[in-house]
Short mmCIF file of C-alpha atoms and ligand atoms in Angstrom, two decimals:
data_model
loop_
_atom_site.label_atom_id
_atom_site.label_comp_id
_atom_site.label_asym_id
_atom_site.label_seq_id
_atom_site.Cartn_x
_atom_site.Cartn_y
_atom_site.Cartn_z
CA UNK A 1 -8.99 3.29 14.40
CA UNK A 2 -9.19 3.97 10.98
CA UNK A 3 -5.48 4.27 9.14
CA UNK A 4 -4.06 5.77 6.11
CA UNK A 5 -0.55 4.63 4.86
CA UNK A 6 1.14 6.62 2.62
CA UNK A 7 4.37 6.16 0.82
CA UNK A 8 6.27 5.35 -2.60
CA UNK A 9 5.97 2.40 -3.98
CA UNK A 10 7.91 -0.23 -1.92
CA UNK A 11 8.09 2.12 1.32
CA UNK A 12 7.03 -1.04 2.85
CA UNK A 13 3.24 0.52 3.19
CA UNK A 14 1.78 -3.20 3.34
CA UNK A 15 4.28 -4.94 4.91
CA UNK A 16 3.93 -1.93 7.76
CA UNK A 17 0.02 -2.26 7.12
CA UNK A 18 -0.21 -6.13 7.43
CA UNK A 19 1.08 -6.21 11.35
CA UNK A 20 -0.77 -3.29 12.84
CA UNK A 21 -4.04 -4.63 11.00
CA UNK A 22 -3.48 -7.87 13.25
CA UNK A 23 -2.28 -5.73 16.09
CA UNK A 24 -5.26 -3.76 16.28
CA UNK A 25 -7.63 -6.72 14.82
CA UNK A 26 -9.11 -4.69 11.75
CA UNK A 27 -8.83 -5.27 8.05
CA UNK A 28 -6.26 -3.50 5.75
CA UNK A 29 -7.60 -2.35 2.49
CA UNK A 30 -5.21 -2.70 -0.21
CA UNK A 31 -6.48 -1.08 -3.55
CA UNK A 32 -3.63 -2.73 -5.18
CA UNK A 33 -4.07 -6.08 -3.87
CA UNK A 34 -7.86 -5.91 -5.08
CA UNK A 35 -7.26 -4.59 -8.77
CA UNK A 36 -4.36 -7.30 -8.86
CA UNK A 37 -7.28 -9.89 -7.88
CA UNK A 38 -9.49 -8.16 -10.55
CA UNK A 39 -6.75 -8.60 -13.19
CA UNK A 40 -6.53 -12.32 -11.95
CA UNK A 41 -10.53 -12.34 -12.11
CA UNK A 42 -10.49 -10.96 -15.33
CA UNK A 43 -13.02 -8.65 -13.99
CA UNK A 44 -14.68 -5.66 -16.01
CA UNK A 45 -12.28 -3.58 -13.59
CA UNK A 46 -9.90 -5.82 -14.17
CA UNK A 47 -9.59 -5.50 -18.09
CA UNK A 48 -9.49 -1.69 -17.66
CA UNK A 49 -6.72 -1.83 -15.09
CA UNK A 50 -4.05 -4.68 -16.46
CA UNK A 51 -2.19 -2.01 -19.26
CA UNK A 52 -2.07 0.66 -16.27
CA UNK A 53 -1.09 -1.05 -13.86
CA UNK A 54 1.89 -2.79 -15.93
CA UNK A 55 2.89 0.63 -17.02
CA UNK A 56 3.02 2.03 -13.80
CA UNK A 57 0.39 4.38 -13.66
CA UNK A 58 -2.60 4.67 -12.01
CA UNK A 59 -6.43 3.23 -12.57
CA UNK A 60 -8.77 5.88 -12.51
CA UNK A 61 -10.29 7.92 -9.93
CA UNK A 62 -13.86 6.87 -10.12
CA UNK A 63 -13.27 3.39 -10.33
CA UNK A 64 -11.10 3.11 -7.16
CA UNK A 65 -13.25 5.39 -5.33
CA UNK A 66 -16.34 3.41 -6.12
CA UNK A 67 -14.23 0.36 -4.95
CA UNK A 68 -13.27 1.84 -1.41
CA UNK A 69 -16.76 2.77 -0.96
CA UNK A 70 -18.03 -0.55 -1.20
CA UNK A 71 -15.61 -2.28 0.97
CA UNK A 72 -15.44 0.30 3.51
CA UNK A 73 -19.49 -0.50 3.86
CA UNK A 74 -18.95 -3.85 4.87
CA UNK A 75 -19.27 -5.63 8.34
CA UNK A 76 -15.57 -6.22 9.07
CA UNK A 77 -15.16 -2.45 9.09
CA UNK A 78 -17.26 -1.56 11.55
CA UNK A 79 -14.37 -1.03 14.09
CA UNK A 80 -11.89 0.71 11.90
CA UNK A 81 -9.86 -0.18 9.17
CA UNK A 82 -6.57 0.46 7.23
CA UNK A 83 -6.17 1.47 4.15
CA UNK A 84 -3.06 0.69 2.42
CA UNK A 85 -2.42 2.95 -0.73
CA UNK A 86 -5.65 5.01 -0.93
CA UNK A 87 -5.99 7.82 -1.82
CA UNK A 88 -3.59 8.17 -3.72
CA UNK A 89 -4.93 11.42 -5.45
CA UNK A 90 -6.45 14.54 -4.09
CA UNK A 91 -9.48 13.93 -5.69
CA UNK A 92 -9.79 10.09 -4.13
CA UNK A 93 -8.64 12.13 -0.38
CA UNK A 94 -11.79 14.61 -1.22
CA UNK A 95 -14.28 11.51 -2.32
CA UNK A 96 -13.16 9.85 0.88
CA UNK A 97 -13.98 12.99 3.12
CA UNK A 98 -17.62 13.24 1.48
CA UNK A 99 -18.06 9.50 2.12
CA UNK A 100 -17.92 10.87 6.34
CA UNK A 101 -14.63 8.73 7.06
CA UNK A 102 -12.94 10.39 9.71
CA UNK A 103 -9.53 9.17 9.55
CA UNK A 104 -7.49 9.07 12.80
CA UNK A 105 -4.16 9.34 11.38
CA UNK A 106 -2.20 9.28 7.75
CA UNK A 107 1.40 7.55 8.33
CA UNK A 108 3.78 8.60 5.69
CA UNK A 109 6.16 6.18 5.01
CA UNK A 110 9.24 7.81 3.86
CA UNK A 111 12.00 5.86 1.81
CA UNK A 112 14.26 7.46 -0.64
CA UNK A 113 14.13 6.84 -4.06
CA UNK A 114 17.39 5.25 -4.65
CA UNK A 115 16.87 2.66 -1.64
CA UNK A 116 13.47 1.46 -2.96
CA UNK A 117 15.38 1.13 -6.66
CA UNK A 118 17.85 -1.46 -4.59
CA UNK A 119 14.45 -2.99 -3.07
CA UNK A 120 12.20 -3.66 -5.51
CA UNK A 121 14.06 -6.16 -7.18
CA UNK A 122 13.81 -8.92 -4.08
CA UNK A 123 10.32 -8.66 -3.79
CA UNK A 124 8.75 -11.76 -3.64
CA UNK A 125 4.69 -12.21 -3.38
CA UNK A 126 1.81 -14.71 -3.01
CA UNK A 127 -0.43 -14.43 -5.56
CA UNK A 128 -2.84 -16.81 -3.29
CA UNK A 129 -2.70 -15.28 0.47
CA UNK A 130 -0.89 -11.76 -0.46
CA UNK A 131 1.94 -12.40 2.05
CA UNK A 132 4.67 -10.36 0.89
CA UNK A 133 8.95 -11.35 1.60
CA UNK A 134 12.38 -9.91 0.39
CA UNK A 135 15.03 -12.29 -0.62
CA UNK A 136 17.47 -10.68 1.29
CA UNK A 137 15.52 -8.27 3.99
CA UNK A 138 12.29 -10.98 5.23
CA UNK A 139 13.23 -14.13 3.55
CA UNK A 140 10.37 -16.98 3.37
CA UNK A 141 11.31 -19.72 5.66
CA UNK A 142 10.00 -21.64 2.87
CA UNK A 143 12.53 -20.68 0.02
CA UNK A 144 10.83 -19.97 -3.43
CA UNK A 145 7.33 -20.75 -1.68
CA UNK A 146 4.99 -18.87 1.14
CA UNK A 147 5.32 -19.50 4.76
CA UNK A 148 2.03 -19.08 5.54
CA UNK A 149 0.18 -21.57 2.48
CA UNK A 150 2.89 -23.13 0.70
CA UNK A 151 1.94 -21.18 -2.95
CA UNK A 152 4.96 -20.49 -5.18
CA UNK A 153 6.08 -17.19 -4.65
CA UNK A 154 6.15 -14.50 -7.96
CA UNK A 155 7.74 -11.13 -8.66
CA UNK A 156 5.06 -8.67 -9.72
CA UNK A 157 4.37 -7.59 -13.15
CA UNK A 158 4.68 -4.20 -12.01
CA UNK A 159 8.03 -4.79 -10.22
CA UNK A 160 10.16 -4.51 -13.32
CA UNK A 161 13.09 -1.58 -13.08
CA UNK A 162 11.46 0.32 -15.75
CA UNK A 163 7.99 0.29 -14.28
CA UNK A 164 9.62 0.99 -11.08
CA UNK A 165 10.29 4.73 -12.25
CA UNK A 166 7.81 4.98 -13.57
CA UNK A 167 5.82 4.59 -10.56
CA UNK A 168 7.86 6.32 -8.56
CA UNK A 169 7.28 9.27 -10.92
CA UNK A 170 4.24 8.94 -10.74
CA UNK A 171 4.24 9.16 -7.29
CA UNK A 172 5.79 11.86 -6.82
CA UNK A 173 3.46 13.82 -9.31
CA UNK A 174 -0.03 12.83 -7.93
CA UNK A 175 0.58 11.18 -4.62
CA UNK A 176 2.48 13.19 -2.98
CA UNK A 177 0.50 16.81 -2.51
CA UNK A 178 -1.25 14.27 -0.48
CA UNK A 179 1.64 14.89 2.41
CA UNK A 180 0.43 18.70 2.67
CA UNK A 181 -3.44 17.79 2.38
CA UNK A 182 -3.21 15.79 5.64
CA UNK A 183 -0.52 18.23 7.27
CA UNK A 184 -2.98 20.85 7.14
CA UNK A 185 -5.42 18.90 8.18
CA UNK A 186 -3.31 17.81 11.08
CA UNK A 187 -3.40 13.96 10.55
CA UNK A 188 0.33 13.44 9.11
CA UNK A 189 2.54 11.29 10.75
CA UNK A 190 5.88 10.97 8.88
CA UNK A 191 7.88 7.38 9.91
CA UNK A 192 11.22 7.34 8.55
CA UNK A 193 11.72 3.95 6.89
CA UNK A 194 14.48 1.77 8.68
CA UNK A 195 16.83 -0.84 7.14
CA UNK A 196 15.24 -3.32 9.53
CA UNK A 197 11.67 -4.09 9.14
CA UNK A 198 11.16 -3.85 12.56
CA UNK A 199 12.80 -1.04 13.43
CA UNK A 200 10.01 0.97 11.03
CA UNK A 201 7.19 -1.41 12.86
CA UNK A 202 8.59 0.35 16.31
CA UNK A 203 8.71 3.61 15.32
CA UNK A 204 5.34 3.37 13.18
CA UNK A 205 3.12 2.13 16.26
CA UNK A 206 5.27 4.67 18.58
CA UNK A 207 3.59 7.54 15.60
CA UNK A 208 0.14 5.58 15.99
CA UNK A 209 1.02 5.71 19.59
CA UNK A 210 -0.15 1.99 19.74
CA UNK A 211 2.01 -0.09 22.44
CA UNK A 212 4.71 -2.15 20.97
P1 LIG B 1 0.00 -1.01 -4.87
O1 LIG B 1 -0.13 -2.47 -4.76
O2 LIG B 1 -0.64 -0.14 -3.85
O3 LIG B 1 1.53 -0.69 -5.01
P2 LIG B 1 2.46 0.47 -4.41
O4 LIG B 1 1.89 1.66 -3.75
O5 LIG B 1 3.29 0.81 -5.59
O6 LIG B 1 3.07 -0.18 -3.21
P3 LIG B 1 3.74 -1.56 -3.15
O7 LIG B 1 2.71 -2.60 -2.86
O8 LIG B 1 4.60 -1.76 -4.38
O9 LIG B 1 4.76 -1.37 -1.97
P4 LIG B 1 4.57 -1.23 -0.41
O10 LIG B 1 4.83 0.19 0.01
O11 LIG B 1 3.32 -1.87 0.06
O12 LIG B 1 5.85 -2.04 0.03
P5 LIG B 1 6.01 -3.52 0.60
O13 LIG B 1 5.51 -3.58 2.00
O14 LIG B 1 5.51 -4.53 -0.38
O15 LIG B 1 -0.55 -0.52 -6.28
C1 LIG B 1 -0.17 -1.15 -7.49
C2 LIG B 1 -0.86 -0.45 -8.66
O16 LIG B 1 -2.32 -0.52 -8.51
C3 LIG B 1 -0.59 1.05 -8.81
O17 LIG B 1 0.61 1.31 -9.51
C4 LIG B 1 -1.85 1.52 -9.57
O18 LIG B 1 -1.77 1.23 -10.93
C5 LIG B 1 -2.95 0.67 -8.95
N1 LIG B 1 -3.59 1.34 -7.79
C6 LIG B 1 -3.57 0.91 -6.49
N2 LIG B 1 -4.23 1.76 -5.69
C7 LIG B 1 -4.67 2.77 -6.51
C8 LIG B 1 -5.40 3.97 -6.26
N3 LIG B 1 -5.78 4.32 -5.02
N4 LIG B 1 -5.68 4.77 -7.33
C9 LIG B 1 -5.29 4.43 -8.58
N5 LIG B 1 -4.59 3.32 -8.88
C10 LIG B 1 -4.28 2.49 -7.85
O19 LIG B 1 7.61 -3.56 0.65
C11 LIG B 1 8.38 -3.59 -0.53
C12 LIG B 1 9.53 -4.60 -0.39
O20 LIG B 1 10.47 -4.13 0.57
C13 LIG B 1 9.07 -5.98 0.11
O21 LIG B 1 9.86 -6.94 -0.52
C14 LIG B 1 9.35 -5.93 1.61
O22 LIG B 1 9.60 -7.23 2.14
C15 LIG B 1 10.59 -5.05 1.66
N6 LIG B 1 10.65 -4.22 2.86
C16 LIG B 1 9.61 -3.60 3.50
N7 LIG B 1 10.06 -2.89 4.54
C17 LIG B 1 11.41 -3.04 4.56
C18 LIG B 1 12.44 -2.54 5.39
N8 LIG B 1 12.20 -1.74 6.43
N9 LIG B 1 13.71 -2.91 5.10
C19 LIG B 1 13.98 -3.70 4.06
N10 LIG B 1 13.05 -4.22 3.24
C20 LIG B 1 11.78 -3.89 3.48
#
Protein backbone atom coordinates (compact mmCIF):
# COMPACT_ATOMS: atom_id res chain seq x y z
CA UNK A 1 0.00 0.00 0.00
CA UNK A 2 1.34 3.20 -0.41
CA UNK A 3 0.05 5.91 2.45
CA UNK A 4 -0.24 9.55 2.82
CA UNK A 5 -0.73 11.09 6.36
CA UNK A 6 -1.88 14.32 6.62
CA UNK A 7 -2.41 16.55 9.55
CA UNK A 8 -1.18 19.68 11.71
CA UNK A 9 1.67 19.56 13.30
CA UNK A 10 1.40 17.19 16.34
CA UNK A 11 -1.91 15.41 14.93
CA UNK A 12 0.06 12.47 15.91
CA UNK A 13 0.86 11.82 11.92
CA UNK A 14 4.11 9.74 12.99
CA UNK A 15 3.17 8.32 15.96
CA UNK A 16 -0.10 7.02 13.75
CA UNK A 17 2.54 6.39 10.85
CA UNK A 18 5.15 4.43 12.97
CA UNK A 19 2.56 1.34 13.88
CA UNK A 20 0.84 0.78 10.59
CA UNK A 21 4.42 0.94 8.85
CA UNK A 22 5.21 -2.22 11.15
CA UNK A 23 1.70 -3.47 10.70
CA UNK A 24 1.87 -3.59 7.12
CA UNK A 25 5.88 -4.21 7.07
CA UNK A 26 6.82 -1.09 4.80
CA UNK A 27 8.90 1.95 5.54
CA UNK A 28 7.45 5.37 6.64
CA UNK A 29 9.00 8.33 5.02
CA UNK A 30 9.29 11.16 7.26
CA UNK A 31 10.53 14.40 5.42
CA UNK A 32 10.93 15.88 8.76
CA UNK A 33 12.80 13.22 10.35
CA UNK A 34 15.33 13.33 7.27
CA UNK A 35 15.93 17.24 7.13
CA UNK A 36 16.26 16.95 11.08
CA UNK A 37 19.11 14.24 10.25
CA UNK A 38 20.45 16.69 7.56
CA UNK A 39 20.59 19.52 10.13
CA UNK A 40 22.39 16.94 12.48
CA UNK A 41 24.62 16.01 9.30
CA UNK A 42 25.27 19.39 8.65
CA UNK A 43 24.39 18.52 5.19
CA UNK A 44 24.25 21.08 2.16
CA UNK A 45 20.34 20.50 2.73
CA UNK A 46 20.87 20.70 5.99
CA UNK A 47 22.43 24.31 6.22
CA UNK A 48 19.56 25.57 4.00
CA UNK A 49 16.89 24.02 6.18
CA UNK A 50 18.08 24.73 10.08
CA UNK A 51 16.65 28.78 10.09
CA UNK A 52 13.28 27.34 8.46
CA UNK A 53 12.72 24.79 10.16
CA UNK A 54 13.34 26.65 13.67
CA UNK A 55 11.01 29.30 12.47
CA UNK A 56 8.38 27.13 11.59
CA UNK A 57 8.13 27.29 8.08
CA UNK A 58 8.72 25.19 5.44
CA UNK A 59 12.04 24.04 3.27
CA UNK A 60 11.47 24.47 -0.19
CA UNK A 61 9.62 22.69 -2.74
CA UNK A 62 12.35 21.46 -4.95
CA UNK A 63 14.50 20.34 -2.39
CA UNK A 64 11.96 18.05 -0.63
CA UNK A 65 10.65 16.84 -3.80
CA UNK A 66 14.06 15.88 -5.04
CA UNK A 67 14.41 14.14 -1.58
CA UNK A 68 11.14 11.95 -1.85
CA UNK A 69 12.15 11.02 -5.22
CA UNK A 70 15.22 9.49 -4.23
CA UNK A 71 14.02 7.53 -1.36
CA UNK A 72 10.91 6.45 -2.88
CA UNK A 73 13.46 4.74 -5.65
CA UNK A 74 14.95 2.60 -3.26
CA UNK A 75 14.62 -1.25 -2.60
CA UNK A 76 12.66 -1.14 0.67
CA UNK A 77 9.87 0.54 -1.25
CA UNK A 78 9.16 -1.78 -3.57
CA UNK A 79 5.99 -2.99 -1.70
CA UNK A 80 4.56 0.30 -0.66
CA UNK A 81 5.42 2.84 1.62
CA UNK A 82 4.18 5.67 3.94
CA UNK A 83 4.81 8.88 3.80
CA UNK A 84 4.52 10.88 6.82
CA UNK A 85 4.20 14.73 6.12
CA UNK A 86 4.63 14.91 2.32
CA UNK A 87 3.35 16.77 0.39
CA UNK A 88 2.76 19.20 2.19
CA UNK A 89 2.12 21.71 -0.76
CA UNK A 90 0.14 21.44 -3.90
CA UNK A 91 2.98 21.75 -5.88
CA UNK A 92 4.99 18.71 -3.89
CA UNK A 93 1.13 16.62 -4.37
CA UNK A 94 1.54 17.55 -8.33
CA UNK A 95 5.54 16.54 -8.42
CA UNK A 96 4.48 13.36 -6.67
CA UNK A 97 1.67 12.52 -9.30
CA UNK A 98 4.27 13.07 -12.29
CA UNK A 99 6.74 10.83 -10.43
CA UNK A 100 3.64 7.78 -11.32
CA UNK A 101 2.97 7.14 -7.44
CA UNK A 102 -0.39 5.99 -7.20
CA UNK A 103 -1.31 6.52 -3.73
CA UNK A 104 -3.95 4.21 -2.19
CA UNK A 105 -5.22 6.45 0.37
CA UNK A 106 -4.44 10.09 2.13
CA UNK A 107 -5.48 9.83 6.02
CA UNK A 108 -6.16 13.20 7.41
CA UNK A 109 -5.47 13.40 10.80
CA UNK A 110 -7.66 15.91 12.33
CA UNK A 111 -6.80 17.61 15.79
CA UNK A 112 -7.90 21.01 16.75
CA UNK A 113 -5.70 23.68 17.17
CA UNK A 114 -6.08 24.39 20.75
CA UNK A 115 -5.53 20.56 21.76
CA UNK A 116 -2.23 20.29 19.82
CA UNK A 117 -1.20 23.87 21.71
CA UNK A 118 -1.79 21.64 25.13
CA UNK A 119 0.33 18.78 23.27
CA UNK A 120 3.21 20.00 21.98
CA UNK A 121 4.74 20.91 25.04
CA UNK A 122 5.21 16.99 26.35
CA UNK A 123 6.77 15.92 23.41
CA UNK A 124 9.65 14.06 24.00
CA UNK A 125 12.02 12.56 21.01
CA UNK A 126 15.09 10.42 20.19
CA UNK A 127 17.37 12.14 18.34
CA UNK A 128 19.16 8.54 17.74
CA UNK A 129 16.18 5.95 16.77
CA UNK A 130 13.27 8.73 16.16
CA UNK A 131 10.93 7.03 18.69
CA UNK A 132 8.65 9.62 19.70
CA UNK A 133 6.67 9.74 23.68
CA UNK A 134 4.44 12.32 25.61
CA UNK A 135 5.14 12.90 29.19
CA UNK A 136 1.78 12.57 30.10
CA UNK A 137 -0.15 10.72 26.98
CA UNK A 138 2.82 7.64 25.97
CA UNK A 139 5.29 8.02 28.68
CA UNK A 140 8.86 6.23 28.11
CA UNK A 141 9.09 3.34 30.40
CA UNK A 142 12.48 4.59 30.63
CA UNK A 143 11.88 8.15 32.21
CA UNK A 144 14.02 10.99 30.57
CA UNK A 145 15.57 8.20 28.17
CA UNK A 146 14.15 5.93 25.04
CA UNK A 147 12.61 2.61 25.53
CA UNK A 148 13.71 1.23 22.61
CA UNK A 149 17.91 2.34 22.76
CA UNK A 150 18.41 3.95 25.94
CA UNK A 151 19.40 7.68 24.17
CA UNK A 152 18.41 10.72 26.26
CA UNK A 153 15.29 11.94 25.16
CA UNK A 154 15.07 15.96 23.75
CA UNK A 155 12.26 18.41 23.03
CA UNK A 156 12.55 19.64 19.46
CA UNK A 157 13.89 22.89 18.42
CA UNK A 158 10.85 23.41 16.58
CA UNK A 159 8.55 22.50 19.53
CA UNK A 160 8.75 25.88 21.20
CA UNK A 161 5.06 27.69 21.78
CA UNK A 162 5.97 30.36 19.45
CA UNK A 163 7.13 28.15 16.63
CA UNK A 164 4.19 26.10 17.38
CA UNK A 165 1.86 28.86 15.73
CA UNK A 166 3.68 29.45 13.65
CA UNK A 167 3.52 26.14 12.15
CA UNK A 168 0.26 25.69 12.66
CA UNK A 169 -0.27 28.82 10.54
CA UNK A 170 1.50 27.71 8.29
CA UNK A 171 -0.36 24.81 8.02
CA UNK A 172 -3.26 25.95 7.61
CA UNK A 173 -2.12 28.31 4.68
CA UNK A 174 -0.25 25.77 2.43
CA UNK A 175 -1.09 22.36 3.76
CA UNK A 176 -4.30 22.30 4.01
CA UNK A 177 -5.93 22.88 0.23
CA UNK A 178 -4.26 19.58 0.27
CA UNK A 179 -7.68 18.11 2.07
CA UNK A 180 -9.75 19.16 -1.19
CA UNK A 181 -6.91 18.00 -3.72
CA UNK A 182 -7.28 14.39 -2.49
CA UNK A 183 -11.20 14.72 -1.87
CA UNK A 184 -11.60 15.28 -5.40
CA UNK A 185 -9.47 12.91 -6.22
CA UNK A 186 -11.30 10.49 -4.01
CA UNK A 187 -8.37 9.32 -1.75
CA UNK A 188 -9.31 11.34 1.60
CA UNK A 189 -9.84 9.61 4.58
CA UNK A 190 -10.50 11.98 7.52
CA UNK A 191 -9.64 10.12 11.23
CA UNK A 192 -10.74 12.17 13.98
CA UNK A 193 -7.87 12.32 16.49
CA UNK A 194 -8.75 10.60 19.92
CA UNK A 195 -7.48 11.46 23.44
CA UNK A 196 -6.12 7.92 23.54
CA UNK A 197 -3.49 6.98 21.17
CA UNK A 198 -5.07 3.98 20.46
CA UNK A 199 -8.30 4.84 20.06
CA UNK A 200 -6.98 7.02 16.72
CA UNK A 201 -4.74 3.69 15.82
CA UNK A 202 -8.40 1.80 15.73
CA UNK A 203 -10.20 4.07 13.92
CA UNK A 204 -7.16 4.92 11.47
CA UNK A 205 -6.65 1.14 10.29
CA UNK A 206 -10.69 0.76 10.39
CA UNK A 207 -10.26 4.10 7.46
CA UNK A 208 -7.26 2.03 5.85
CA UNK A 209 -9.61 -0.81 6.32
CA UNK A 210 -6.52 -2.82 7.61
CA UNK A 211 -7.61 -5.46 10.47
CA UNK A 212 -6.93 -4.32 13.93
P1 LIG B 1 7.65 17.31 10.61
O1 LIG B 1 8.66 16.56 11.37
O2 LIG B 1 6.90 16.61 9.54
O3 LIG B 1 6.68 17.97 11.65
P2 LIG B 1 5.09 18.18 11.67
O4 LIG B 1 4.26 17.96 10.47
O5 LIG B 1 5.00 19.57 12.18
O6 LIG B 1 4.60 17.04 12.50
P3 LIG B 1 5.16 16.58 13.85
O7 LIG B 1 6.28 15.62 13.65
O8 LIG B 1 5.44 17.79 14.72
O9 LIG B 1 3.90 15.91 14.50
P4 LIG B 1 3.12 14.57 14.20
O10 LIG B 1 1.82 14.87 13.54
O11 LIG B 1 4.01 13.55 13.57
O12 LIG B 1 2.77 14.19 15.69
P5 LIG B 1 3.41 13.11 16.68
O13 LIG B 1 3.02 11.74 16.25
O14 LIG B 1 4.86 13.41 16.93
O15 LIG B 1 8.31 18.59 9.94
C1 LIG B 1 9.14 19.47 10.68
C2 LIG B 1 9.62 20.60 9.76
O16 LIG B 1 10.37 20.05 8.63
C3 LIG B 1 8.51 21.43 9.08
O17 LIG B 1 8.05 22.47 9.92
C4 LIG B 1 9.25 21.95 7.83
O18 LIG B 1 10.08 23.02 8.12
C5 LIG B 1 10.11 20.76 7.43
N1 LIG B 1 9.43 19.86 6.46
C6 LIG B 1 9.07 18.56 6.68
N2 LIG B 1 8.44 18.05 5.61
C7 LIG B 1 8.41 19.06 4.68
C8 LIG B 1 7.86 19.16 3.38
N3 LIG B 1 7.21 18.13 2.81
N4 LIG B 1 7.99 20.34 2.72
C9 LIG B 1 8.63 21.40 3.28
N5 LIG B 1 9.16 21.37 4.52
C10 LIG B 1 9.05 20.22 5.22
O19 LIG B 1 2.55 13.48 17.98
C11 LIG B 1 2.74 14.70 18.66
C12 LIG B 1 2.75 14.46 20.18
O20 LIG B 1 1.44 14.07 20.61
C13 LIG B 1 3.68 13.32 20.62
O21 LIG B 1 4.23 13.67 21.86
C14 LIG B 1 2.75 12.12 20.75
O22 LIG B 1 3.24 11.18 21.71
C15 LIG B 1 1.46 12.77 21.21
N6 LIG B 1 0.27 12.10 20.71
C16 LIG B 1 0.09 11.53 19.47
N7 LIG B 1 -1.15 11.05 19.36
C17 LIG B 1 -1.79 11.32 20.53
C18 LIG B 1 -3.09 11.09 21.03
N8 LIG B 1 -4.02 10.46 20.31
N9 LIG B 1 -3.38 11.53 22.27
C19 LIG B 1 -2.47 12.17 23.01
N10 LIG B 1 -1.21 12.41 22.61
C20 LIG B 1 -0.87 12.01 21.39
Amino acid sequence: MKIIFLGAPGAGKGTQAAIVSQKLSIPTISTGEIIRESVRNETPLGKTAKELIEKGELVPDNLVIELVRNRISQDDCKNGFILDGFPRTIEQAKALSEMGVDIDAVVNIFVSDADIIRRMGGRRTCSKCSATYHTLYNPSAKGECCEKCGEKLSVRADDSPETVKKRLEVYHRQTQPLEDYYNDLGKLVTVVGQEKLEDTTRLTLEALKVND
